[in-house]
Amino acid sequence: MAKNQQLFQDIFEITDIDPHGKKFDRVSRIVATSENIDMGVTLDINTEIYPLRPSDKFTLALASTLALDGNPVDTSKKQPWRDPSFATPSSGTTGKKSLADDYDYVMYGKVYKYEDEGGAKVQLQNLNVGQYIYLLMRK
């Protein structure tokens, strides 16, 4: 990932799934802990298309753009989640490669909240509530 597009990347291990019970048929809330830093993450994932189990490990990345050249995207306002010039194999179209090609699960949305409990702030220094970003995962 180009430096200017990468906001965060680390490896996590799932410690719990749906700790307060399953609320939706196709979505589970995963709780995971970083292997490298003192950090935890709680995410809602569509487990019908991306099944996960406790003790699974995955790489989680946050990026401001899917463009491999790192061209910035204005993340202060909502943009289409996918640039139409990127390749979409499921539809049979060809185009330029994107960061999403290296990951299994990609979400695009607004940072709703994050909690800073005192650890190394440098890990999330480029992340702001209200910012639109890509969350990418791979096993």
PDB file of N, CA and C in Angstrom, residues 28-78:
ATOM      1  N   SER A  28     -22.573 -10.650  11.902  1.00  0.00           N
ATOM      2  CA  SER A  28     -22.070 -10.959  13.240  1.00  0.00           C
ATOM      3  C   SER A  28     -21.142  -9.851  13.694  1.00  0.00           C
ATOM      4  N   ARG A  29     -21.115  -9.639  14.982  1.00  0.00           N
ATOM      5  CA  ARG A  29     -20.187  -8.673  15.571  1.00  0.00           C
ATOM      6  C   ARG A  29     -18.963  -9.454  16.032  1.00  0.00           C
ATOM      7  N   ILE A  30     -17.803  -9.114  15.458  1.00  0.00           N
ATOM      8  CA  ILE A  30     -16.573  -9.788  15.862  1.00  0.00           C
ATOM      9  C   ILE A  30     -15.780  -8.884  16.796  1.00  0.00           C
ATOM     10  N   VAL A  31     -15.122  -9.522  17.736  1.00  0.00           N
ATOM     11  CA  VAL A  31     -14.215  -8.838  18.656  1.00  0.00           C
ATOM     12  C   VAL A  31     -12.849  -9.455  18.417  1.00  0.00           C
ATOM     13  N   ALA A  32     -11.850  -8.622  18.163  1.00  0.00           N
ATOM     14  CA  ALA A  32     -10.515  -9.130  17.829  1.00  0.00           C
ATOM     15  C   ALA A  32      -9.449  -8.291  18.520  1.00  0.00           C
ATOM     16  N   THR A  33      -8.287  -8.906  18.696  1.00  0.00           N
ATOM     17  CA  THR A  33      -7.151  -8.256  19.347  1.00  0.00           C
ATOM     18  C   THR A  33      -5.958  -8.278  18.405  1.00  0.00           C
ATOM     19  N   SER A  34      -5.232  -7.171  18.375  1.00  0.00           N
ATOM     20  CA  SER A  34      -4.045  -7.048  17.533  1.00  0.00           C
ATOM     21  C   SER A  34      -2.940  -7.964  18.031  1.00  0.00           C
ATOM     22  N   GLU A  35      -2.181  -8.512  17.098  1.00  0.00           N
ATOM     23  CA  GLU A  35      -1.016  -9.325  17.456  1.00  0.00           C
ATOM     24  C   GLU A  35       0.196  -8.465  17.790  1.00  0.00           C
ATOM     25  N   ASN A  36       0.254  -7.237  17.271  1.00  0.00           N
ATOM     26  CA  ASN A  36       1.475  -6.441  17.360  1.00  0.00           C
ATOM     27  C   ASN A  36       1.416  -5.249  18.299  1.00  0.00           C
ATOM     28  N   ILE A  37       0.234  -4.722  18.545  1.00  0.00           N
ATOM     29  CA  ILE A  37       0.108  -3.558  19.421  1.00  0.00           C
ATOM     30  C   ILE A  37      -1.036  -3.792  20.398  1.00  0.00           C
ATOM     31  N   ASP A  38      -1.110  -2.983  21.416  1.00  0.00           N
ATOM     32  CA  ASP A  38      -2.167  -3.097  22.416  1.00  0.00           C
ATOM     33  C   ASP A  38      -3.424  -2.425  21.875  1.00  0.00           C
ATOM     34  N   MET A  39      -4.179  -3.188  21.068  1.00  0.00           N
ATOM     35  CA  MET A  39      -5.362  -2.624  20.421  1.00  0.00           C
ATOM     36  C   MET A  39      -6.402  -3.707  20.202  1.00  0.00           C
ATOM     37  N   GLY A  40      -7.651  -3.351  20.404  1.00  0.00           N
ATOM     38  CA  GLY A  40      -8.759  -4.236  20.115  1.00  0.00           C
ATOM     39  C   GLY A  40      -9.668  -3.580  19.096  1.00  0.00           C
ATOM     40  N   VAL A  41     -10.464  -4.392  18.413  1.00  0.00           N
ATOM     41  CA  VAL A  41     -11.399  -3.872  17.420  1.00  0.00           C
ATOM     42  C   VAL A  41     -12.700  -4.663  17.520  1.00  0.00           C
ATOM     43  N   THR A  42     -13.805  -3.967  17.354  1.00  0.00           N
ATOM     44  CA  THR A  42     -15.126  -4.583  17.290  1.00  0.00           C
ATOM     45  C   THR A  42     -15.751  -4.154  15.972  1.00  0.00           C
ATOM     46  N   LEU A  43     -16.121  -5.142  15.150  1.00  0.00           N
ATOM     47  CA  LEU A  43     -16.651  -4.861  13.810  1.00  0.00           C
ATOM     48  C   LEU A  43     -17.891  -5.692  13.535  1.00  0.00           C
ATOM     49  N   ASP A  44     -18.822  -5.126  12.792  1.00  0.00           N
ATOM     50  CA  ASP A  44     -19.962  -5.874  12.285  1.00  0.00           C
ATOM     51  C   ASP A  44     -19.627  -6.316  10.863  1.00  0.00           C
ATOM     52  N   ILE A  45     -19.671  -7.630  10.634  1.00  0.00           N
ATOM     53  CA  ILE A  45     -19.245  -8.233   9.372  1.00  0.00           C
ATOM     54  C   ILE A  45     -20.383  -9.075   8.793  1.00  0.00           C
ATOM     55  N   ASN A  46     -20.559  -9.033   7.476  1.00  0.00           N
ATOM     56  CA  ASN A  46     -21.516  -9.905   6.809  1.00  0.00           C
ATOM     57  C   ASN A  46     -20.893 -11.298   6.735  1.00  0.00           C
ATOM     58  N   THR A  47     -21.249 -12.146   7.680  1.00  0.00           N
ATOM     59  CA  THR A  47     -20.631 -13.471   7.769  1.00  0.00           C
ATOM     60  C   THR A  47     -21.223 -14.462   6.774  1.00  0.00           C
ATOM     61  N   GLU A  48     -22.262 -14.069   6.072  1.00  0.00           N
ATOM     62  CA  GLU A  48     -22.780 -14.929   5.014  1.00  0.00           C
ATOM     63  C   GLU A  48     -21.810 -14.944   3.832  1.00  0.00           C
ATOM     64  N   ILE A  49     -21.212 -13.791   3.531  1.00  0.00           N
ATOM     65  CA  ILE A  49     -20.270 -13.734   2.410  1.00  0.00           C
ATOM     66  C   ILE A  49     -18.810 -13.806   2.861  1.00  0.00           C
ATOM     67  N   TYR A  50     -18.556 -13.565   4.143  1.00  0.00           N
ATOM     68  CA  TYR A  50     -17.186 -13.621   4.667  1.00  0.00           C
ATOM     69  C   TYR A  50     -17.215 -14.288   6.044  1.00  0.00           C
ATOM     70  N   PRO A  51     -17.331 -15.632   6.069  1.00  0.00           N
ATOM     71  CA  PRO A  51     -17.447 -16.338   7.351  1.00  0.00           C
ATOM     72  C   PRO A  51     -16.150 -16.286   8.161  1.00  0.00           C
ATOM     73  N   LEU A  52     -16.309 -16.085   9.453  1.00  0.00           N
ATOM     74  CA  LEU A  52     -15.183 -16.027  10.384  1.00  0.00           C
ATOM     75  C   LEU A  52     -15.509 -16.857  11.617  1.00  0.00           C
ATOM     76  N   ARG A  53     -14.451 -17.364  12.274  1.00  0.00           N
ATOM     77  CA  ARG A  53     -14.608 -18.154  13.494  1.00  0.00           C
ATOM     78  C   ARG A  53     -13.669 -17.637  14.574  1.00  0.00           C
ATOM     79  N   PRO A  54     -13.990 -17.913  15.837  1.00  0.00           N
ATOM     80  CA  PRO A  54     -13.049 -17.547  16.905  1.00  0.00           C
ATOM     81  C   PRO A  54     -11.682 -18.167  16.634  1.00  0.00           C
ATOM     82  N   SER A  55     -10.656 -17.441  16.925  1.00  0.00           N
ATOM     83  CA  SER A  55      -9.233 -17.776  16.730  1.00  0.00           C
ATOM     84  C   SER A  55      -8.754 -17.581  15.290  1.00  0.00           C
ATOM     85  N   ASP A  56      -9.654 -17.252  14.344  1.00  0.00           N
ATOM     86  CA  ASP A  56      -9.202 -16.886  12.997  1.00  0.00           C
ATOM     87  C   ASP A  56      -8.348 -15.630  13.086  1.00  0.00           C
ATOM     88  N   LYS A  57      -7.334 -15.556  12.235  1.00  0.00           N
ATOM     89  CA  LYS A  57      -6.499 -14.361  12.144  1.00  0.00           C
ATOM     90  C   LYS A  57      -6.763 -13.689  10.805  1.00  0.00           C
ATOM     91  N   PHE A  58      -6.716 -12.365  10.808  1.00  0.00           N
ATOM     92  CA  PHE A  58      -6.932 -11.618   9.577  1.00  0.00           C
ATOM     93  C   PHE A  58      -6.127 -10.329   9.609  1.00  0.00           C
ATOM     94  N   THR A  59      -5.792  -9.856   8.421  1.00  0.00           N
ATOM     95  CA  THR A  59      -5.152  -8.547   8.282  1.00  0.00           C
ATOM     96  C   THR A  59      -6.254  -7.531   8.065  1.00  0.00           C
ATOM     97  N   LEU A  60      -6.206  -6.459   8.820  1.00  0.00           N
ATOM     98  CA  LEU A  60      -7.158  -5.367   8.686  1.00  0.00           C
ATOM     99  C   LEU A  60      -6.395  -4.128   8.259  1.00  0.00           C
ATOM    100  N   ALA A  61      -6.883  -3.471   7.224  1.00  0.00           N
ATOM    101  CA  ALA A  61      -6.262  -2.233   6.750  1.00  0.00           C
ATOM    102  C   ALA A  61      -7.331  -1.164   6.608  1.00  0.00           C
ATOM    103  N   LEU A  62      -6.950   0.061   6.866  1.00  0.00           N
ATOM    104  CA  LEU A  62      -7.797   1.227   6.624  1.00  0.00           C
ATOM    105  C   LEU A  62      -7.083   2.079   5.595  1.00  0.00           C
ATOM    106  N   ALA A  63      -7.813   2.513   4.572  1.00  0.00           N
ATOM    107  CA  ALA A  63      -7.191   3.284   3.496  1.00  0.00           C
ATOM    108  C   ALA A  63      -8.115   4.410   3.053  1.00  0.00           C
ATOM    109  N   SER A  64      -7.511   5.472   2.574  1.00  0.00           N
ATOM    110  CA  SER A  64      -8.279   6.620   2.096  1.00  0.00           C
ATOM    111  C   SER A  64      -8.704   6.464   0.640  1.00  0.00           C
ATOM    112  N   THR A  65      -8.070   5.559  -0.085  1.00  0.00           N
ATOM    113  CA  THR A  65      -8.388   5.328  -1.493  1.00  0.00           C
ATOM    114  C   THR A  65      -8.037   3.892  -1.851  1.00  0.00           C
ATOM    115  N   LEU A  66      -8.651   3.376  -2.899  1.00  0.00           N
ATOM    116  CA  LEU A  66      -8.301   2.052  -3.409  1.00  0.00           C
ATOM    117  C   LEU A  66      -7.284   2.133  -4.535  1.00  0.00           C
ATOM    118  N   ALA A  67      -6.976   3.329  -4.989  1.00  0.00           N
ATOM    119  CA  ALA A  67      -6.028   3.515  -6.087  1.00  0.00           C
ATOM    120  C   ALA A  67      -4.630   3.102  -5.648  1.00  0.00           C
ATOM    121  N   LEU A  68      -3.987   2.247  -6.427  1.00  0.00           N
ATOM    122  CA  LEU A  68      -2.647   1.772  -6.080  1.00  0.00           C
ATOM    123  C   LEU A  68      -1.607   2.879  -6.115  1.00  0.00           C
ATOM    124  N   ASP A  69      -1.856   3.908  -6.913  1.00  0.00           N
ATOM    125  CA  ASP A  69      -0.898   5.013  -6.966  1.00  0.00           C
ATOM    126  C   ASP A  69      -1.059   5.967  -5.785  1.00  0.00           C
ATOM    127  N   GLY A  70      -2.070   5.716  -4.959  1.00  0.00           N
ATOM    128  CA  GLY A  70      -2.256   6.520  -3.759  1.00  0.00           C
ATOM    129  C   GLY A  70      -2.874   7.875  -3.997  1.00  0.00           C
ATOM    130  N   ASN A  71      -3.394   8.112  -5.214  1.00  0.00           N
ATOM    131  CA  ASN A  71      -4.029   9.405  -5.466  1.00  0.00           C
ATOM    132  C   ASN A  71      -5.108   9.639  -4.426  1.00  0.00           C
ATOM    133  N   PRO A  72      -5.036  10.762  -3.745  1.00  0.00           N
ATOM    134  CA  PRO A  72      -5.980  11.002  -2.650  1.00  0.00           C
ATOM    135  C   PRO A  72      -7.407  11.201  -3.141  1.00  0.00           C
ATOM    136  N   VAL A  73      -8.327  10.800  -2.293  1.00  0.00           N
ATOM    137  CA  VAL A  73      -9.746  11.001  -2.524  1.00  0.00           C
ATOM    138  C   VAL A  73     -10.225  11.918  -1.412  1.00  0.00           C
ATOM    139  N   ASP A  74     -11.113  12.829  -1.724  1.00  0.00           N
ATOM    140  CA  ASP A  74     -11.664  13.711  -0.692  1.00  0.00           C
ATOM    141  C   ASP A  74     -12.570  12.877   0.199  1.00  0.00           C
ATOM    142  N   THR A  75     -12.068  12.454   1.359  1.00  0.00           N
ATOM    143  CA  THR A  75     -12.835  11.594   2.253  1.00  0.00           C
ATOM    144  C   THR A  75     -13.679  12.385   3.239  1.00  0.00           C
ATOM    145  N   SER A  76     -13.748  13.691   3.077  1.00  0.00           N
ATOM    146  CA  SER A  76     -14.585  14.489   3.970  1.00  0.00           C
ATOM    147  C   SER A  76     -16.057  14.410   3.571  1.00  0.00           C
ATOM    148  N   LYS A  77     -16.326  13.939   2.356  1.00  0.00           N
ATOM    149  CA  LYS A  77     -17.711  13.763   1.933  1.00  0.00           C
ATOM    150  C   LYS A  77     -17.858  12.401   1.274  1.00  0.00           C
ATOM    151  N   LYS A  78     -19.065  11.909   1.243  1.00  0.00           N
ATOM    152  CA  LYS A  78     -19.327  10.573   0.715  1.00  0.00           C
ATOM    153  C   LYS A  78     -19.069  10.532  -0.782  1.00  0.00           C
TER     154      LYS A  78
END
